[in-house]
Short mmCIF file of C-alpha atoms in Angstrom, two decimals:
data_model
loop_
_atom_site.label_atom_id
_atom_site.label_comp_id
_atom_site.label_asym_id
_atom_site.label_seq_id
_atom_site.Cartn_x
_atom_site.Cartn_y
_atom_site.Cartn_z
CA MET A 489 7.95 36.82 8.79
CA SER A 490 4.78 38.60 9.59
CA SER A 491 3.80 39.64 12.98
CA SER A 492 1.47 36.55 13.47
CA GLY A 493 4.77 34.44 13.05
CA THR A 494 3.57 33.01 9.81
CA ARG A 495 6.03 32.86 6.87
CA THR A 496 4.83 34.87 3.77
CA ASP A 497 7.10 33.05 1.34
CA LEU A 498 8.81 29.71 0.83
CA GLY A 499 12.43 31.13 0.96
CA ARG A 500 15.10 30.62 -1.62
CA ALA A 501 13.85 27.18 -2.38
CA LEU A 502 14.49 24.20 -4.63
CA CYS A 503 10.88 23.10 -5.24
CA ILE A 504 10.19 19.89 -7.07
CA ILE A 505 6.77 18.82 -8.34
CA THR A 506 5.87 15.68 -10.00
CA GLY A 507 2.78 15.42 -12.17
CA ALA A 508 3.29 19.04 -12.83
CA SER A 509 1.88 19.11 -16.55
CA ARG A 510 -1.89 18.88 -15.63
CA GLY A 511 -4.33 19.14 -12.92
CA PHE A 512 -3.36 19.83 -9.29
CA GLY A 513 0.35 19.75 -9.91
CA ARG A 514 0.25 22.41 -12.71
CA VAL A 515 -1.68 24.72 -10.36
CA VAL A 516 0.90 23.81 -7.38
CA ALA A 517 3.59 24.93 -9.74
CA ARG A 518 1.91 28.38 -10.34
CA HIS A 519 1.26 29.01 -6.71
CA MET A 520 4.59 27.99 -5.60
CA SER A 521 6.41 30.22 -7.99
CA GLY A 522 4.62 33.09 -6.39
CA LEU A 523 6.03 32.17 -3.17
CA LEU A 524 9.48 31.48 -3.96
CA LYS A 525 12.17 34.21 -3.40
CA PRO A 526 14.92 35.00 -6.19
CA GLY A 527 17.56 32.51 -6.46
CA SER A 528 14.91 29.68 -6.12
CA ALA A 529 14.55 26.80 -8.68
CA LEU A 530 11.36 25.27 -9.76
CA VAL A 531 11.80 21.67 -11.24
CA LEU A 532 8.73 20.38 -12.92
CA ALA A 533 8.39 16.75 -13.77
CA ALA A 534 5.77 14.61 -15.67
CA ARG A 535 5.75 12.52 -18.80
CA SER A 536 4.50 15.03 -21.30
CA GLY A 537 7.35 17.48 -22.43
CA ASP A 538 4.78 19.67 -24.28
CA GLU A 539 2.41 20.01 -21.44
CA LEU A 540 5.17 20.75 -19.02
CA ARG A 541 6.39 23.56 -21.14
CA ALA A 542 3.04 24.94 -21.19
CA ALA A 543 3.02 24.78 -17.45
CA ALA A 544 6.34 26.33 -17.20
CA ALA A 545 4.98 29.20 -19.35
CA GLU A 546 2.32 29.94 -16.80
CA VAL A 547 4.87 30.11 -14.11
CA THR A 548 7.79 32.21 -15.58
CA GLY A 549 7.93 35.86 -14.67
CA ALA A 550 5.48 35.24 -11.65
CA ALA A 551 8.29 34.75 -9.03
CA ALA A 552 7.87 36.72 -5.86
CA GLY A 553 10.15 39.68 -6.04
CA GLY A 554 9.84 39.81 -9.82
CA GLY A 555 12.37 37.41 -11.14
CA GLY A 556 15.31 35.19 -10.47
CA LEU A 557 13.33 31.79 -10.66
CA LEU A 558 14.97 29.15 -12.53
CA VAL A 559 12.20 26.80 -13.93
CA LEU A 560 13.23 23.33 -15.30
CA CYS A 561 10.87 20.92 -17.08
CA VAL A 562 11.98 17.23 -16.87
CA PRO A 563 10.05 14.97 -18.91
CA VAL A 564 10.34 11.57 -17.41
CA ASP A 565 8.37 8.38 -16.70
CA LEU A 566 8.63 7.94 -13.05
CA SER A 567 7.48 4.29 -13.11
CA HIS A 568 11.01 3.50 -14.52
CA SER A 569 14.21 3.85 -12.65
CA ASP A 570 15.63 5.97 -15.44
CA GLY A 571 12.97 8.41 -14.81
CA VAL A 572 13.78 8.74 -11.15
CA THR A 573 17.53 8.96 -12.04
CA GLU A 574 17.10 11.65 -14.60
CA LEU A 575 14.87 13.75 -12.26
CA LEU A 576 17.50 13.43 -9.45
CA ALA A 577 20.14 14.61 -11.83
CA ALA A 578 18.04 17.82 -12.54
CA VAL A 579 17.54 18.22 -8.82
CA LYS A 580 21.26 18.16 -8.17
CA THR A 581 22.08 20.62 -11.01
CA SER A 582 19.28 22.99 -9.70
CA TYR A 583 20.25 22.99 -6.19
CA THR A 584 22.74 25.53 -4.72
CA ASP A 585 24.24 25.85 -1.37
CA ASP A 586 22.61 29.34 -0.73
CA MET A 587 19.16 27.87 -0.75
CA ASP A 588 17.39 27.60 2.61
CA HIS A 589 14.63 25.25 1.59
CA VAL A 590 14.11 22.17 -0.48
CA LEU A 591 10.50 21.20 -1.02
CA LEU A 592 9.33 17.99 -2.88
CA VAL A 593 5.85 17.61 -3.80
CA ASN A 594 4.90 14.07 -4.64
CA ASN A 595 1.79 14.68 -6.56
CA ALA A 596 2.08 12.42 -9.71
CA GLY A 597 -0.49 9.67 -9.41
CA SER A 598 -3.06 7.66 -11.22
CA LEU A 599 -6.56 6.28 -10.59
CA GLY A 600 -5.76 2.82 -11.88
CA ASP A 601 -8.71 0.77 -13.57
CA ILE A 602 -11.71 1.73 -11.60
CA SER A 603 -14.12 0.23 -14.01
CA ARG A 604 -13.44 -3.26 -12.44
CA TYR A 605 -13.71 -4.92 -9.08
CA MET A 606 -11.00 -6.77 -7.13
CA THR A 607 -11.85 -10.20 -8.27
CA SER A 608 -10.71 -9.08 -11.75
CA PHE A 609 -7.23 -8.14 -10.89
CA THR A 610 -5.41 -11.49 -11.55
CA ASN A 611 -2.78 -9.87 -13.73
CA MET A 612 0.13 -9.22 -11.41
CA ALA A 613 2.01 -7.15 -14.06
CA GLU A 614 -1.01 -4.58 -13.93
CA VAL A 615 -0.76 -4.35 -10.24
CA ASP A 616 3.07 -4.26 -10.20
CA SER A 617 3.03 -1.32 -12.80
CA TYR A 618 0.28 0.59 -10.74
CA LEU A 619 2.47 0.20 -7.46
CA SER A 620 5.67 1.11 -9.34
CA PHE A 621 4.18 4.61 -10.34
CA ASN A 622 2.03 5.37 -7.44
CA VAL A 623 4.25 3.97 -4.47
CA SER A 624 7.79 2.97 -5.34
CA SER A 625 8.46 6.00 -7.55
CA SER A 626 7.65 8.44 -4.66
CA LEU A 627 9.65 6.49 -2.13
CA CYS A 628 12.77 6.31 -4.38
CA LEU A 629 12.53 9.93 -5.42
CA THR A 630 11.89 11.21 -1.87
CA ALA A 631 14.79 8.99 -0.57
CA SER A 632 17.06 10.04 -3.28
CA VAL A 633 16.31 13.83 -2.86
CA LEU A 634 16.90 13.46 0.96
CA GLU A 635 20.17 11.54 0.31
CA ALA A 636 21.36 14.18 -2.27
CA ILE A 637 20.51 17.16 -0.13
CA PRO A 638 21.24 16.08 3.55
CA ARG A 639 20.46 17.88 6.70
CA ARG A 640 22.34 20.94 7.31
CA PRO A 641 21.85 23.97 9.67
CA GLY A 642 19.87 26.71 7.87
CA LEU A 643 18.09 24.28 5.50
CA ARG A 644 14.45 23.45 5.74
CA ARG A 645 13.35 20.15 4.11
CA THR A 646 9.69 19.74 3.47
CA VAL A 647 7.97 16.83 1.63
CA VAL A 648 4.49 16.88 0.51
CA ASN A 649 2.57 13.63 -0.23
CA VAL A 650 -0.79 14.42 -2.26
CA THR A 651 -3.16 12.00 -0.69
CA SER A 652 -6.80 11.37 -0.56
CA LEU A 653 -9.74 10.11 1.67
CA CYS A 654 -9.00 6.86 -0.07
CA ALA A 655 -6.01 6.44 2.02
CA LEU A 656 -8.08 6.10 4.98
CA LYS A 657 -11.53 4.75 3.68
CA PRO A 658 -12.04 1.73 1.32
CA HIS A 659 -14.00 2.48 -1.83
CA CYS A 660 -15.70 -0.16 -3.91
CA SER A 661 -14.11 -0.59 -7.34
CA TRP A 662 -11.20 1.49 -6.41
CA VAL A 663 -8.82 -1.11 -5.13
CA LEU A 664 -5.60 0.14 -6.77
CA TYR A 665 -6.18 3.85 -5.84
CA CYS A 666 -7.02 3.02 -2.20
CA THR A 667 -4.01 0.52 -1.87
CA GLY A 668 -1.56 3.06 -3.32
CA LYS A 669 -2.88 5.99 -1.16
CA ALA A 670 -2.75 3.83 2.05
CA ALA A 671 0.58 2.72 1.10
CA ARG A 672 1.81 6.14 0.60
CA GLU A 673 0.63 7.50 3.76
CA MET A 674 2.17 4.83 5.82
CA MET A 675 5.42 5.30 3.71
CA PHE A 676 5.37 9.16 4.73
CA ARG A 677 4.56 8.44 8.35
CA VAL A 678 7.62 6.37 8.54
CA LEU A 679 9.63 9.15 7.13
CA ALA A 680 8.05 11.71 9.68
CA GLU A 681 9.02 9.27 12.59
CA GLU A 682 12.49 8.70 11.30
CA GLU A 683 13.28 12.27 10.40
CA PRO A 684 12.02 14.91 12.88
CA ASP A 685 13.80 17.59 11.14
CA VAL A 686 12.03 16.87 7.63
CA ARG A 687 8.39 18.42 7.58
CA VAL A 688 6.06 15.71 6.04
CA LEU A 689 2.68 16.94 4.91
CA SER A 690 0.09 14.41 3.78
CA TYR A 691 -2.38 16.80 2.14
CA SER A 692 -5.77 15.63 0.84
CA PRO A 693 -7.00 18.22 -1.60
CA GLY A 694 -10.63 17.17 -1.89
CA PRO A 695 -12.59 16.40 -5.04
CA LEU A 696 -10.96 18.68 -7.92
CA ASP A 697 -11.94 19.73 -11.18
CA THR A 698 -9.31 17.77 -13.01
CA ASP A 699 -8.93 14.87 -15.75
CA MET A 700 -8.87 12.34 -12.84
CA PHE A 701 -12.16 13.48 -11.51
CA THR A 702 -13.87 13.23 -14.76
CA LEU A 703 -12.60 9.78 -15.23
CA ALA A 704 -13.67 8.89 -11.82
CA ARG A 705 -17.36 10.13 -12.11
CA SER A 706 -17.70 8.51 -15.53
CA ARG A 707 -15.97 5.16 -15.25
CA THR A 708 -16.34 4.10 -11.64
CA ALA A 709 -17.84 0.49 -11.75
CA ASP A 710 -19.48 0.72 -8.32
CA PRO A 711 -22.84 2.51 -9.01
CA ASP A 712 -23.31 4.11 -5.54
CA LEU A 713 -19.76 5.62 -5.64
CA ARG A 714 -20.40 6.66 -9.34
CA LYS A 715 -23.59 8.39 -8.46
CA SER A 716 -22.32 10.25 -5.53
CA LEU A 717 -19.33 11.47 -7.65
CA SER A 718 -21.52 12.71 -10.48
CA ASP A 719 -23.92 14.24 -7.91
CA MET A 720 -21.02 16.02 -6.30
CA PHE A 721 -20.19 17.40 -9.73
CA ALA A 722 -23.84 18.33 -10.68
CA GLN A 723 -24.35 20.10 -7.21
CA GLY A 724 -21.13 22.18 -7.65
CA GLN A 725 -19.17 20.59 -4.80
CA VAL A 726 -16.18 19.94 -6.88
CA LEU A 727 -13.34 22.39 -5.89
CA THR A 728 -11.26 24.24 -8.11
CA CYS A 729 -7.46 23.24 -8.11
CA ASP A 730 -6.81 26.86 -7.24
CA GLU A 731 -9.06 26.74 -4.06
CA SER A 732 -7.38 23.64 -2.87
CA CYS A 733 -3.86 24.86 -3.65
CA THR A 734 -4.55 28.04 -1.72
CA LYS A 735 -5.50 26.11 1.31
CA MET A 736 -2.40 24.02 0.99
CA MET A 737 -0.02 26.87 0.79
CA LYS A 738 -1.70 28.13 3.87
CA VAL A 739 -0.82 25.06 5.64
CA LEU A 740 2.67 25.14 4.38
CA LEU A 741 3.28 28.64 5.35
CA GLU A 742 1.82 28.48 8.82
CA ASP A 743 3.84 25.43 9.31
CA GLN A 744 2.07 24.06 12.18
CA TYR A 745 0.70 20.70 10.86
CA VAL A 746 1.86 17.48 12.65
CA SER A 747 4.42 16.07 10.57
CA GLY A 748 3.38 12.78 8.79
CA SER A 749 -0.36 13.40 9.86
CA HIS A 750 -3.18 13.38 7.26
CA VAL A 751 -4.48 17.01 6.63
CA ASP A 752 -7.79 17.26 4.81
CA ILE A 753 -8.55 20.55 2.99
CA TYR A 754 -12.04 20.50 4.80
CA GLU A 755 -10.21 20.75 8.10
CA VAL A 756 -8.00 23.58 7.03
CA MET B 1127 -16.88 -28.80 17.74
CA ALA B 1128 -16.77 -25.89 15.21
CA THR B 1129 -15.41 -27.00 11.68
CA PHE B 1130 -14.70 -25.49 8.50
CA GLY B 1131 -17.00 -28.05 6.87
CA ARG B 1132 -16.04 -29.78 3.77
CA GLY B 1133 -13.67 -27.01 2.73
CA ILE B 1134 -10.73 -26.12 0.51
CA CYS B 1135 -8.05 -24.31 2.37
CA ILE B 1136 -5.21 -22.53 0.83
CA ILE B 1137 -2.12 -21.41 2.93
CA THR B 1138 0.62 -19.46 1.35
CA GLY B 1139 4.19 -19.45 3.24
CA ALA B 1140 2.94 -22.70 4.66
CA SER B 1141 6.58 -24.17 4.97
CA LYS B 1142 7.68 -22.32 7.96
CA GLY B 1143 6.71 -20.33 11.01
CA PHE B 1144 3.19 -19.19 11.32
CA GLY B 1145 1.98 -20.75 8.01
CA ARG B 1146 3.18 -24.18 9.09
CA ALA B 1147 1.55 -23.86 12.42
CA LEU B 1148 -1.69 -22.77 10.74
CA ALA B 1149 -1.58 -25.84 8.31
CA HIS B 1150 -1.62 -28.01 11.61
CA GLU B 1151 -4.30 -26.06 13.36
CA VAL B 1152 -6.68 -25.76 10.43
CA SER B 1153 -6.28 -29.45 9.36
CA HIS B 1154 -7.95 -30.24 12.64
CA SER B 1155 -11.00 -28.36 11.68
CA LEU B 1156 -11.33 -29.76 8.21
CA GLU B 1157 -13.86 -32.45 7.67
CA PRO B 1158 -13.49 -35.71 5.54
CA GLY B 1159 -12.98 -34.81 1.81
CA SER B 1160 -11.51 -31.41 2.53
CA VAL B 1161 -8.42 -30.24 0.47
CA LEU B 1162 -5.40 -28.35 1.96
CA LEU B 1163 -3.20 -26.60 -0.42
CA LEU B 1164 0.19 -25.63 1.01
CA VAL B 1165 2.00 -22.95 -0.96
CA ALA B 1166 5.75 -22.05 -0.43
CA ARG B 1167 8.94 -22.10 -2.39
CA SER B 1168 10.59 -24.89 -0.77
CA GLY B 1169 9.24 -28.24 -2.16
CA THR B 1170 11.39 -30.10 0.65
CA LEU B 1171 10.05 -28.35 3.55
CA LEU B 1172 6.38 -28.67 2.17
CA GLN B 1173 6.72 -32.34 1.78
CA ASP B 1174 8.04 -32.53 5.53
CA LEU B 1175 5.06 -30.83 6.56
CA LYS B 1176 2.83 -32.98 4.53
CA GLU B 1177 4.33 -35.90 6.15
CA GLU B 1178 3.91 -34.34 9.58
CA LEU B 1179 0.22 -34.08 8.63
CA HIS B 1180 0.06 -37.56 7.15
CA SER B 1181 -1.28 -39.72 9.93
CA PHE B 1182 -3.94 -37.27 10.80
CA SER B 1183 -4.84 -36.41 7.15
CA GLU B 1184 -5.16 -39.98 6.28
CA ARG B 1185 -7.59 -40.53 9.25
CA GLN B 1186 -9.41 -37.61 8.23
CA HIS B 1187 -9.41 -38.28 4.49
CA LEU B 1188 -7.76 -34.86 3.89
CA ILE B 1189 -6.15 -34.32 0.49
CA VAL B 1190 -2.92 -32.38 0.97
CA HIS B 1191 -1.24 -30.81 -2.06
CA CYS B 1192 2.29 -29.16 -1.91
CA ILE B 1193 2.60 -26.45 -4.27
CA ALA B 1194 6.36 -25.27 -4.54
CA VAL B 1195 6.30 -22.04 -6.28
CA ASP B 1196 7.53 -18.43 -6.03
CA LEU B 1197 4.58 -16.32 -5.30
CA SER B 1198 6.40 -13.35 -6.39
CA THR B 1199 5.99 -14.57 -9.97
CA ARG B 1200 3.04 -14.52 -12.20
CA GLU B 1201 3.72 -18.19 -12.96
CA GLY B 1202 3.63 -19.19 -9.13
CA VAL B 1203 0.47 -17.33 -8.75
CA ASN B 1204 -1.24 -18.92 -11.76
CA GLU B 1205 -0.01 -22.45 -10.88
CA THR B 1206 -1.60 -22.10 -7.45
CA VAL B 1207 -4.83 -21.17 -8.93
CA ARG B 1208 -4.58 -23.88 -11.54
CA ILE B 1209 -4.23 -26.42 -8.72
CA ALA B 1210 -7.20 -24.92 -7.10
CA ARG B 1211 -9.21 -25.13 -9.93
CA GLN B 1212 -8.47 -28.80 -10.40
CA GLU B 1213 -9.95 -29.49 -6.80
CA ALA B 1214 -12.98 -27.31 -7.62
CA VAL B 1215 -14.76 -30.25 -9.13
CA ASN B 1216 -15.41 -31.65 -5.59
CA GLU B 1217 -18.32 -30.33 -3.59
CA ILE B 1218 -17.05 -28.14 -1.10
CA ASP B 1219 -19.01 -25.85 1.32
CA HIS B 1220 -16.15 -23.62 2.53
CA VAL B 1221 -13.23 -21.72 0.96
CA LEU B 1222 -10.45 -20.50 3.44
CA LEU B 1223 -7.69 -18.47 1.86
CA ILE B 1224 -4.87 -17.61 4.11
CA ASN B 1225 -2.59 -14.95 2.68
CA ASN B 1226 0.29 -15.58 5.07
CA ALA B 1227 3.46 -15.46 2.72
CA GLY B 1228 5.41 -12.18 3.42
CA SER B 1229 8.91 -11.00 3.88
CA LEU B 1230 10.64 -8.30 6.15
CA GLY B 1231 12.49 -6.35 3.44
CA GLU B 1232 15.46 -4.46 4.01
CA ILE B 1233 15.41 -2.48 7.29
CA SER B 1234 17.28 0.58 6.76
CA GLY B 1235 17.21 4.44 6.98
CA PHE B 1236 14.50 5.92 4.59
CA GLU B 1237 17.02 7.69 2.31
CA ASN B 1238 18.62 4.41 1.52
CA PHE B 1239 15.68 3.21 -0.63
CA THR B 1240 16.70 4.66 -3.99
CA ASP B 1241 16.53 1.48 -5.86
CA LEU B 1242 13.16 1.23 -7.74
CA GLU B 1243 13.72 -2.24 -8.71
CA MET B 1244 14.30 -3.48 -5.38
CA VAL B 1245 11.21 -1.72 -3.91
CA ASN B 1246 9.27 -2.93 -6.74
CA SER B 1247 10.24 -6.48 -6.19
CA TYR B 1248 9.20 -6.11 -2.57
CA LEU B 1249 5.88 -4.78 -3.24
CA SER B 1250 5.35 -7.40 -5.92
CA PHE B 1251 5.83 -10.21 -3.42
CA ASN B 1252 3.98 -8.60 -0.55
CA VAL B 1253 1.22 -6.75 -2.13
CA SER B 1254 0.56 -7.61 -5.74
CA SER B 1255 0.82 -11.31 -5.25
CA ALA B 1256 -1.66 -11.37 -2.63
CA LEU B 1257 -4.02 -9.30 -4.53
CA ALA B 1258 -3.60 -11.50 -7.74
CA LEU B 1259 -3.88 -14.81 -5.83
CA THR B 1260 -6.92 -13.63 -3.98
CA ALA B 1261 -8.73 -12.61 -7.16
CA GLY B 1262 -7.57 -15.81 -8.81
CA ILE B 1263 -8.92 -17.95 -6.17
CA LEU B 1264 -12.23 -15.88 -6.21
CA GLN B 1265 -12.64 -16.65 -9.78
CA VAL B 1266 -12.36 -20.29 -9.11
CA PHE B 1267 -14.75 -20.30 -6.35
CA PRO B 1268 -17.39 -17.64 -7.17
CA CYS B 1269 -19.85 -16.84 -4.35
CA ARG B 1270 -22.93 -19.06 -4.18
CA ALA B 1271 -25.60 -19.95 -1.80
CA GLY B 1272 -24.24 -22.62 0.56
CA LEU B 1273 -20.54 -21.65 0.12
CA ARG B 1274 -18.87 -20.16 3.01
CA TRP B 1275 -15.84 -17.73 2.06
CA ASN B 1276 -13.21 -16.51 4.40
CA VAL B 1277 -10.12 -14.66 3.46
CA VAL B 1278 -7.41 -13.94 5.94
CA ASN B 1279 -4.72 -11.34 5.54
CA VAL B 1280 -1.69 -12.06 7.94
CA SER B 1281 -1.07 -8.47 9.00
CA SER B 1282 0.89 -6.83 11.66
CA ILE B 1283 0.71 -4.01 14.23
CA PHE B 1284 2.97 -2.24 11.59
CA ALA B 1285 0.08 -1.94 9.38
CA LEU B 1286 -1.23 0.77 11.74
CA LYS B 1287 1.89 1.87 13.34
CA ALA B 1288 4.91 3.52 11.57
CA LEU B 1289 8.40 2.21 12.70
CA PRO B 1290 11.57 3.90 11.68
CA SER B 1291 13.67 2.04 9.51
CA TRP B 1292 10.86 -0.28 8.46
CA VAL B 1293 9.38 1.62 5.62
CA LEU B 1294 9.01 -1.17 3.29
CA TYR B 1295 7.40 -3.67 5.79
CA CYS B 1296 4.94 -0.79 7.04
CA THR B 1297 4.09 0.24 3.60
CA ALA B 1298 3.10 -3.34 2.33
CA LYS B 1299 1.19 -4.02 5.49
CA ALA B 1300 -0.71 -0.87 5.36
CA ALA B 1301 -1.36 -1.65 1.61
CA ARG B 1302 -2.68 -4.98 2.24
CA LYS B 1303 -4.93 -3.83 5.10
CA MET B 1304 -6.70 -1.31 2.86
CA MET B 1305 -6.61 -3.80 -0.08
CA PHE B 1306 -8.47 -6.48 1.97
CA SER B 1307 -10.85 -3.67 3.43
CA VAL B 1308 -11.79 -2.81 -0.18
CA LEU B 1309 -12.54 -6.66 -0.67
CA ALA B 1310 -14.83 -6.65 2.46
CA GLU B 1311 -16.74 -3.56 1.12
CA GLU B 1312 -17.10 -5.05 -2.61
CA GLU B 1313 -18.04 -8.67 -1.53
CA PRO B 1314 -20.50 -9.00 1.36
CA ASN B 1315 -20.63 -12.64 1.08
CA ILE B 1316 -16.87 -12.89 1.95
CA LYS B 1317 -15.72 -12.68 5.46
CA VAL B 1318 -12.43 -10.97 5.52
CA LEU B 1319 -10.06 -10.83 8.55
CA SER B 1320 -6.82 -8.98 8.79
CA TYR B 1321 -5.09 -10.68 11.63
CA SER B 1322 -1.90 -9.40 13.37
CA PRO B 1323 -0.46 -12.56 14.92
CA GLY B 1324 1.96 -10.75 17.49
CA PRO B 1325 5.75 -11.56 17.59
CA MET B 1326 6.17 -15.45 17.34
CA ASP B 1327 9.13 -17.76 17.48
CA THR B 1328 9.91 -17.72 13.62
CA GLU B 1329 12.83 -17.24 11.28
CA MET B 1330 11.42 -13.74 10.54
CA GLN B 1331 11.74 -12.80 14.08
CA GLU B 1332 15.35 -14.37 14.08
CA ASP B 1333 16.17 -11.84 11.30
CA ILE B 1334 14.61 -8.93 13.09
CA LEU B 1335 16.85 -9.78 16.23
CA ARG B 1336 19.92 -9.91 13.80
CA LEU B 1337 19.08 -6.76 11.85
CA THR B 1338 17.95 -4.51 14.76
CA GLY B 1339 19.04 -6.06 17.81
CA THR B 1340 15.53 -5.80 19.30
CA ARG B 1341 14.43 -8.87 21.11
CA HIS B 1342 10.64 -9.36 21.85
CA CYS B 1343 9.09 -11.73 24.00
CA LEU B 1344 7.96 -14.23 21.50
CA LEU B 1345 4.73 -16.29 21.17
CA PRO B 1346 4.73 -19.81 20.08
CA CYS B 1347 3.29 -19.81 16.41
CA GLN B 1348 0.91 -22.47 17.46
CA GLU B 1349 -0.59 -20.21 20.21
CA SER B 1350 -1.32 -17.41 17.67
CA ALA B 1351 -2.54 -19.93 15.03
CA VAL B 1352 -5.15 -21.51 17.68
CA LYS B 1353 -6.33 -17.84 18.35
CA LEU B 1354 -6.79 -17.27 14.61
CA VAL B 1355 -8.72 -20.44 14.03
CA LYS B 1356 -10.97 -19.56 17.09
CA LEU B 1357 -11.60 -16.31 15.71
CA LEU B 1358 -12.65 -17.71 12.36
CA HIS B 1359 -15.03 -20.29 14.11
CA ASP B 1360 -16.68 -17.63 16.33
CA ASN B 1361 -17.02 -15.48 13.27
CA ASP B 1362 -17.80 -12.54 15.56
CA PHE B 1363 -16.14 -9.68 13.69
CA PRO B 1364 -17.40 -7.37 10.91
CA SER B 1365 -15.81 -8.25 7.71
CA GLY B 1366 -12.63 -6.30 6.97
CA LYS B 1367 -11.79 -5.91 10.57
CA HIS B 1368 -8.11 -5.76 11.66
CA LEU B 1369 -7.67 -7.71 14.91
CA ASP B 1370 -4.59 -8.17 16.93
CA PHE B 1371 -3.45 -11.33 18.88
CA PHE B 1372 -3.19 -9.09 22.07
CA GLU B 1373 -6.69 -7.59 21.73
CA VAL B 1374 -8.84 -10.73 21.56
#
């Protein structure tokens, strides 16, 4: 601990990151690895095995203290129960009793079809599939991890929910994304209420230079929203994942956030 | 007296509890030639309700259809939309869609929710179904001049407030609140209301008592239904607003 009381590392931790193959999740993996003490494990999940391995290559060798970081790539589709089960198995094998921190980053997510308005969503299967990946899988994964690694003295448990302004504010032509994000925020608020010993961070990373943002600014049906996103891009207001991730790590290390509350990058 | 004009009103979860009370209240506000579509799983209970409404509906020349379907299925949603479409031939000046069907879900500690299929099934009925049905009905009755459109989302204080052990219910209600807020943003000609009816004397509350031991002071369904109908008639709220029985 530094003299200000803020930690300088995340301890000997089991860190699990979903959507770790690209975008924000990939950068989180890299930042995390620099803050994990020897004896830690980093479990990276996403659908693409190849992309995960590339992400893992960026990470290995970067562990704080120069080594002793186990990196596990778990290519799974979290919208299916097999995917969650398989990831959980990897989590269990990576966990050791001398770890002092388990940290789950629920980052995997998708935009849904933003080129259409609400009146076109007559296909229940499409909505079900979206909610399965963006809401249900993060609930079941979080529940499974907390059940598998229960509370014990000397163990910190942290759950991160990568959220968005869309959790709080409706956006035209983004019904699935807004609905999923609002659902997740409430879900993690319930967790924070139920389990005061679990630190729950709903972090809103801001507009990032990712594939998701490229999709957003090029495919959004609502003309005003599309324009404001492409203006943001043209005016250099889009953040790098590195910038946003740095802020998120600061919040995690300071550990002063109110569990379950919405923390926006612009307020850090 | 304010009315819903010559309208088509669709109420889901109409067989019991709040939905059933709404069917009674709304029918008093529908003018002759109006259509009332009552949707729920139980054909028997819907028939009973239709009979209860009979003498009134006959006098009022109300057409009442019972649609016994499972709204957690695509077939159930599509059948409801199909019947609405059949009724679209008549000239109506008001569409009132009341998304009331919903379930409590399992009440349990967070770490017990490890079953993806169970969670998906819950969200499908309580979230996806309301979206698909609303979208379907919107397609049957597109906005046009002279057509008043109201959508009600039967919500809960737990769309706003997190309650331990109630992760499924809170999550679905929060999802619906946002979903209907997006509708309000997208469709300025549709008046959207998320209405939290308060704790009522329903089977759902009996389940809550049995599962949690918590007893609330319960409202009669009719009282809350009357309030909702008044809110709709007064029409004095911004579209997308979330209103609670106790604050109006």
